[in-house]
Amino acid sequence: SSSRPPLRVSPRSPLRASSRSPLRSSPRLPLHPPSRSPFRSSFRAPLRVSPRSSSRASSRPPLRASSRPPCRAPLPVPTPTLSDHQKVIVIGDSNTKHCFKNDPRFVRKATYFIEDIDPNLCSRFGVAWVHCAINNLKLRHCRHISDVPVKFQNFMNKIYDIKRICPSTKILVSPVLPTGNRSLNQRASIFNRLLLSINVPWLKILNFSSFVNENKALHSRFRCYNNPSDDIHLGFHGIQKLEWLVRGKLSIVDERSYAAVVTGVTNLRPSLRITSSRPTHD
């Protein structure tokens, strides 16, 4: 049997015998404790910074993450201040309470009866929208159908007073909205026929034919769905429909340059669109 001679280890190289070990003992680096993970734990020695390199590093500007300039928020454009002549006054009942609430161009004056219409309020505004007559046609204020022409004459007297006192104000009138009450719809139908018979060029009338159903009553989609027994007031979709019809008649033109927008100079001109089609009779 041939036996190999033992390895000779010289005293000058004591680390040759432990060269197969995964960790090398070094006086400069501390040993890491053995970890259970299969990956070898990486360890980096702390960087040595000389006094010369530290002075050079402090003199250099700090490095940016990207060469692009930082994003800045756009400058806020000031909201234009509108005068009263550039606004629309809404003389309306409870159905106009939630109309145009977030639009500063519309100013509402709560008016529930025809007798409460004040023509002097319209002198400072460019357009006057009158929407109130339904409460005067109720049974406790209009006992007979023959009283409807009297109510209509009182309503038209107020409209003529607005035109006489405020000749430069455009006038927009709403007919009586259809309701879920049959007797009230009969009075409203007579009132609307009398209103549509007035043919003057300065009077604009809204068309409410899209609110009715096949029975000539207020459609259930536009009613106040929170209270099914309420046949008069409009719901959310009814208010949106009413706003859409008014915006279709109104034409508020904004002719401003960019410099005028930044400086807050306004040139809003509210006017009424001239439409050839008139609402049909109920």
Coordinates of C-alpha atoms in Angstrom, one line a residue:
S1 CA 0.0 0.0 0.0
S2 CA 1.3 3.3 -1.1
S3 CA 0.8 6.1 1.4
R4 CA 1.1 9.8 0.6
P5 CA 3.4 11.9 2.6
P6 CA 1.7 14.5 4.9
L7 CA 1.5 18.1 3.9
R8 CA 4.2 20.3 5.0
V9 CA 3.1 23.7 6.4
S10 CA 5.8 26.3 6.7
P11 CA 5.7 28.6 9.7
R12 CA 5.8 31.6 7.4
S13 CA 2.4 30.9 5.8
P14 CA 0.0 29.9 8.6
L15 CA -3.1 30.7 6.5
R16 CA -2.6 28.0 3.9
A17 CA -4.2 25.3 6.0
S18 CA -7.4 27.4 6.4
S19 CA -7.6 28.5 2.8
R20 CA -10.6 26.2 2.2
S21 CA -12.8 27.9 4.8
P22 CA -15.6 30.2 3.4
L23 CA -14.6 33.1 5.8
R24 CA -11.2 34.5 5.9
S25 CA -10.0 36.0 9.1
S26 CA -8.8 39.5 8.6
P27 CA -7.7 41.9 11.3
R28 CA -9.3 44.9 9.5
L29 CA -12.8 43.4 8.8
P30 CA -14.9 42.0 11.6
L31 CA -16.4 38.6 11.1
H32 CA -20.1 38.3 10.3
P33 CA -22.2 35.9 12.3
P34 CA -23.4 33.0 10.3
S35 CA -26.9 33.6 8.8
R36 CA -29.5 31.0 8.0
S37 CA -30.2 32.5 4.5
P38 CA -28.7 30.6 1.6
F39 CA -27.3 33.8 0.2
R40 CA -23.9 35.1 1.4
S41 CA -24.2 38.3 3.4
S42 CA -22.4 41.1 1.7
F43 CA -20.4 43.5 3.9
R44 CA -18.6 46.6 2.8
A45 CA -15.9 48.3 4.7
P46 CA -16.5 51.9 5.5
L47 CA -15.0 54.4 3.1
R48 CA -11.9 56.3 4.2
V49 CA -12.2 59.9 3.3
S50 CA -9.0 61.9 3.3
P51 CA -9.0 65.6 4.4
R52 CA -8.1 66.7 0.9
S53 CA -11.0 64.8 -0.8
S54 CA -13.5 66.1 1.8
S55 CA -12.6 69.7 1.1
R56 CA -13.0 69.1 -2.6
A57 CA -16.4 67.4 -2.2
S58 CA -17.7 70.4 -0.1
S59 CA -16.7 72.8 -2.8
R60 CA -18.6 71.0 -5.6
P61 CA -22.4 71.7 -6.1
P62 CA -24.7 69.0 -5.0
L63 CA -25.8 66.6 -7.8
R64 CA -29.4 66.6 -8.9
A65 CA -31.4 63.5 -9.6
S66 CA -32.3 64.8 -13.1
S67 CA -31.1 67.5 -15.3
R68 CA -34.6 68.8 -15.9
P69 CA -35.8 71.8 -13.9
P70 CA -38.3 71.1 -11.1
C71 CA -42.0 71.2 -12.0
R72 CA -43.8 74.3 -10.8
A73 CA -47.5 74.7 -10.3
P74 CA -49.2 77.1 -12.8
L75 CA -50.0 80.5 -11.6
P76 CA -53.7 80.8 -10.5
V77 CA -55.8 82.9 -12.8
P78 CA -57.9 85.4 -10.9
T79 CA -61.6 85.0 -11.3
P80 CA -63.1 87.9 -13.1
T81 CA -65.3 90.2 -11.1
L82 CA -68.7 90.6 -12.8
S83 CA -70.8 93.7 -12.7
D84 CA -74.6 93.5 -12.3
H85 CA -75.1 94.3 -15.9
Q86 CA -73.2 91.2 -16.8
K87 CA -75.4 88.9 -14.6
V88 CA -78.9 87.4 -14.9
I89 CA -81.5 88.0 -12.3
V90 CA -83.8 85.0 -11.6
I91 CA -87.2 86.0 -10.3
G92 CA -88.6 82.6 -9.5
D93 CA -90.4 80.4 -7.1
S94 CA -89.2 77.3 -5.2
N95 CA -88.4 75.4 -8.4
T96 CA -85.6 77.8 -9.1
K97 CA -84.1 77.6 -5.6
H98 CA -81.4 75.0 -6.6
C99 CA -80.8 76.3 -10.2
F100 CA -77.4 77.7 -11.0
K101 CA -76.2 77.7 -7.4
N102 CA -72.5 77.5 -8.3
D103 CA -72.8 80.0 -11.2
P104 CA -71.9 83.5 -10.2
R105 CA -73.6 85.0 -13.2
F106 CA -77.1 84.1 -11.9
V107 CA -78.6 86.0 -8.9
R108 CA -81.9 84.7 -7.5
K109 CA -84.6 86.8 -6.0
A110 CA -87.2 84.5 -4.3
T111 CA -90.6 85.4 -5.7
Y112 CA -93.5 83.0 -5.1
F113 CA -96.5 85.1 -6.3
I114 CA -97.1 87.4 -9.3
E115 CA -97.8 90.3 -6.9
D116 CA -94.3 90.1 -5.4
I117 CA -92.5 90.8 -8.7
D118 CA -90.5 94.0 -8.4
P119 CA -89.6 95.5 -11.8
N120 CA -87.1 97.9 -10.2
L121 CA -84.7 95.0 -9.4
C122 CA -84.1 94.3 -13.1
S123 CA -82.6 97.8 -13.9
R124 CA -79.1 96.7 -12.9
F125 CA -79.1 93.4 -14.7
G126 CA -78.6 92.4 -18.4
V127 CA -81.2 89.6 -18.5
A128 CA -84.2 89.0 -16.3
W129 CA -85.6 85.5 -16.1
V130 CA -89.2 85.4 -14.7
H131 CA -90.4 82.0 -13.4
C132 CA -93.4 82.4 -11.1
A133 CA -97.1 81.8 -11.7
I134 CA -97.9 78.4 -10.5
N135 CA -98.8 79.4 -6.9
N136 CA -101.4 81.9 -8.2
L137 CA -103.2 79.2 -10.1
K138 CA -103.8 76.9 -7.1
L139 CA -107.3 76.3 -6.0
R140 CA -107.1 78.5 -2.9
H141 CA -106.0 81.5 -5.1
C142 CA -107.9 80.7 -8.3
R143 CA -111.3 79.2 -7.5
H144 CA -112.7 79.1 -11.0
I145 CA -111.2 78.6 -14.4
S146 CA -112.6 82.0 -15.5
D147 CA -110.1 83.6 -13.1
V148 CA -107.1 82.4 -15.1
P149 CA -107.2 85.3 -17.6
V150 CA -107.2 87.8 -14.7
K151 CA -104.1 86.2 -13.3
F152 CA -102.5 86.2 -16.7
Q153 CA -103.3 89.9 -17.2
N154 CA -101.6 90.7 -13.8
F155 CA -98.6 88.7 -14.9
M156 CA -98.3 90.5 -18.2
N157 CA -98.6 93.9 -16.4
K158 CA -95.5 93.0 -14.4
I159 CA -93.6 92.1 -17.6
Y160 CA -94.6 95.3 -19.3
D161 CA -93.5 97.3 -16.2
I162 CA -90.1 95.6 -16.4
K163 CA -89.7 96.6 -20.1
R164 CA -90.8 100.1 -19.4
I165 CA -88.5 100.7 -16.4
C166 CA -85.6 98.7 -17.8
P167 CA -85.6 99.1 -21.6
S168 CA -82.1 97.6 -22.0
T169 CA -82.8 94.4 -20.0
K170 CA -83.6 91.3 -22.0
I171 CA -86.6 89.4 -20.6
L172 CA -87.0 85.6 -20.5
V173 CA -90.3 84.2 -19.3
S174 CA -91.1 80.6 -18.3
P175 CA -94.6 79.2 -18.9
V176 CA -96.3 77.3 -16.1
L177 CA -94.6 74.0 -15.5
P178 CA -96.9 70.9 -15.8
T179 CA -97.7 69.2 -12.6
G180 CA -99.2 65.9 -11.5
N181 CA -102.5 67.5 -10.5
R182 CA -105.1 67.3 -13.2
S183 CA -107.1 70.4 -12.1
L184 CA -104.0 72.5 -11.8
N185 CA -102.8 71.3 -15.3
Q186 CA -106.1 72.6 -16.7
R187 CA -105.4 76.1 -15.3
A188 CA -101.8 75.9 -16.4
S189 CA -102.8 75.0 -20.0
I190 CA -105.1 78.0 -20.3
F191 CA -102.4 80.3 -18.9
N192 CA -99.8 79.0 -21.3
R193 CA -102.1 79.4 -24.3
L194 CA -102.6 83.0 -23.4
L195 CA -98.9 83.5 -22.9
L196 CA -98.0 82.0 -26.3
S197 CA -100.5 84.3 -28.0
I198 CA -98.3 87.3 -27.1
N199 CA -96.1 88.0 -30.0
V200 CA -93.6 90.7 -29.2
P201 CA -89.9 90.6 -30.4
W202 CA -88.4 91.5 -27.0
L203 CA -90.1 88.7 -25.1
K204 CA -88.5 85.2 -25.1
I205 CA -90.5 82.2 -23.9
L206 CA -89.1 78.8 -22.8
N207 CA -90.4 75.6 -24.3
F208 CA -91.5 73.1 -21.6
S209 CA -93.0 70.5 -23.9
S210 CA -90.2 68.0 -22.9
F211 CA -91.4 67.9 -19.3
V212 CA -94.8 66.3 -20.1
N213 CA -95.7 62.7 -20.7
E214 CA -98.3 61.2 -22.9
N215 CA -101.1 62.3 -20.5
K216 CA -100.0 66.0 -20.6
A217 CA -98.7 65.8 -17.0
L218 CA -95.3 66.1 -15.4
H219 CA -93.1 63.2 -16.3
S220 CA -92.2 60.9 -13.3
R221 CA -88.5 61.2 -14.2
F222 CA -88.5 65.0 -13.4
R223 CA -90.5 64.8 -10.2
C224 CA -89.2 65.0 -6.7
Y225 CA -88.4 61.4 -6.1
N226 CA -87.8 61.9 -2.3
N227 CA -91.5 62.7 -1.9
P228 CA -93.7 60.8 -4.3
S229 CA -96.8 62.8 -3.1
D230 CA -95.2 66.1 -4.3
D231 CA -96.7 66.8 -7.8
I232 CA -95.3 70.3 -8.2
H233 CA -91.6 70.5 -7.3
L234 CA -88.9 69.3 -9.6
G235 CA -86.3 66.6 -8.7
F236 CA -82.7 66.4 -9.5
H237 CA -83.2 65.5 -13.2
G238 CA -85.9 68.2 -13.5
I239 CA -83.6 70.9 -12.2
Q240 CA -80.9 69.8 -14.7
K241 CA -83.4 69.9 -17.5
L242 CA -84.5 73.4 -16.5
E243 CA -81.0 74.6 -16.4
W244 CA -80.2 73.1 -19.8
L245 CA -83.2 74.9 -21.3
V246 CA -82.3 78.3 -19.8
R247 CA -78.7 77.9 -21.0
G248 CA -80.0 77.1 -24.5
K249 CA -81.8 80.5 -24.6
L250 CA -79.0 82.5 -22.9
S251 CA -75.9 83.3 -24.9
I252 CA -73.1 84.7 -22.6
V253 CA -70.2 85.6 -24.8
D254 CA -66.8 86.1 -23.3
E255 CA -64.5 88.0 -25.7
R256 CA -61.2 88.5 -23.8
S257 CA -57.6 88.1 -24.6
Y258 CA -55.1 86.2 -22.5
A259 CA -53.7 89.4 -21.0
A260 CA -57.3 90.4 -20.1
V261 CA -57.9 87.1 -18.4
V262 CA -54.7 87.4 -16.3
T263 CA -55.4 91.0 -15.3
G264 CA -59.1 90.2 -14.5
V265 CA -60.6 92.4 -17.1
T266 CA -64.0 91.1 -18.1
N267 CA -66.0 91.6 -21.3
L268 CA -69.0 89.3 -20.7
R269 CA -72.1 90.2 -22.6
P270 CA -75.2 88.3 -21.7
S271 CA -77.9 88.2 -24.4
L272 CA -80.7 86.1 -25.6
R273 CA -80.6 83.9 -28.6
I274 CA -83.2 84.5 -31.3
T275 CA -84.8 81.3 -32.2
S276 CA -87.4 80.9 -34.9
S277 CA -89.2 78.0 -33.3
R278 CA -91.8 78.8 -30.6
P279 CA -93.3 76.4 -28.1
T280 CA -96.4 74.7 -29.1
H281 CA -99.7 74.8 -27.3
D282 CA -100.4 72.2 -24.7

